[in-house]
């Protein structure tokens, strides 16, 4: 009786192994190759819980709550994850949408990709250097400049004031 039980276990173990062998190869997208490529466990250690939620889990700050929504000093807004320079304060404007808004990003600093989450078709913006989620880009920006609104979570940003 005992040996029959062991045989049964071996039989199921054999089945499990054969299904593992047919496991599909890597399907992860190669569209974006960030220069900083840390495992998520490492990001979780170095970021605050809110930064991890926004940058790595594509979360969103509650409107009007972020540190930089109504912040208009001269300087550079950097990625809170990797420190890459993303936006100049000269490109920041008051959009009244509840999040920091810019009409342009520093060239090559931000990448875009389609985002179909929450039953919407939007364009996500990410830090080109580390792949951190920044926010979304919309076409309702100031017409006198680019017409674009880079809508960014304050949590994704850190600010470096310029000297003059
Ligand atoms: Zn970054």
PDB file of N, CA and C and ligand atoms in Angstrom, residues 79 82 127 130, ligand 1:
ATOM      1  N   UNK A  79      14.605  62.936 -12.041  1.00  0.00           N
ATOM      2  CA  UNK A  79      13.922  61.694 -11.711  1.00  0.00           C
ATOM      3  C   UNK A  79      14.213  61.344 -10.251  1.00  0.00           C
ATOM      4  N   UNK A  82      16.361  57.778 -10.305  1.00  0.00           N
ATOM      5  CA  UNK A  82      17.762  57.641 -10.724  1.00  0.00           C
ATOM      6  C   UNK A  82      18.523  58.953 -10.774  1.00  0.00           C
ATOM      7  N   UNK A 127      10.848  57.779 -17.417  1.00  0.00           N
ATOM      8  CA  UNK A 127      12.235  58.218 -17.414  1.00  0.00           C
ATOM      9  C   UNK A 127      13.017  57.333 -18.370  1.00  0.00           C
ATOM     10  N   UNK A 130      15.839  55.140 -16.375  1.00  0.00           N
ATOM     11  CA  UNK A 130      15.585  54.013 -15.457  1.00  0.00           C
ATOM     12  C   UNK A 130      14.227  53.355 -15.692  1.00  0.00           C
TER      13      UNK A 130
HETATM   14 ZN1  LIG B   1      14.944  57.701 -13.732  1.00  0.00          ZN
END
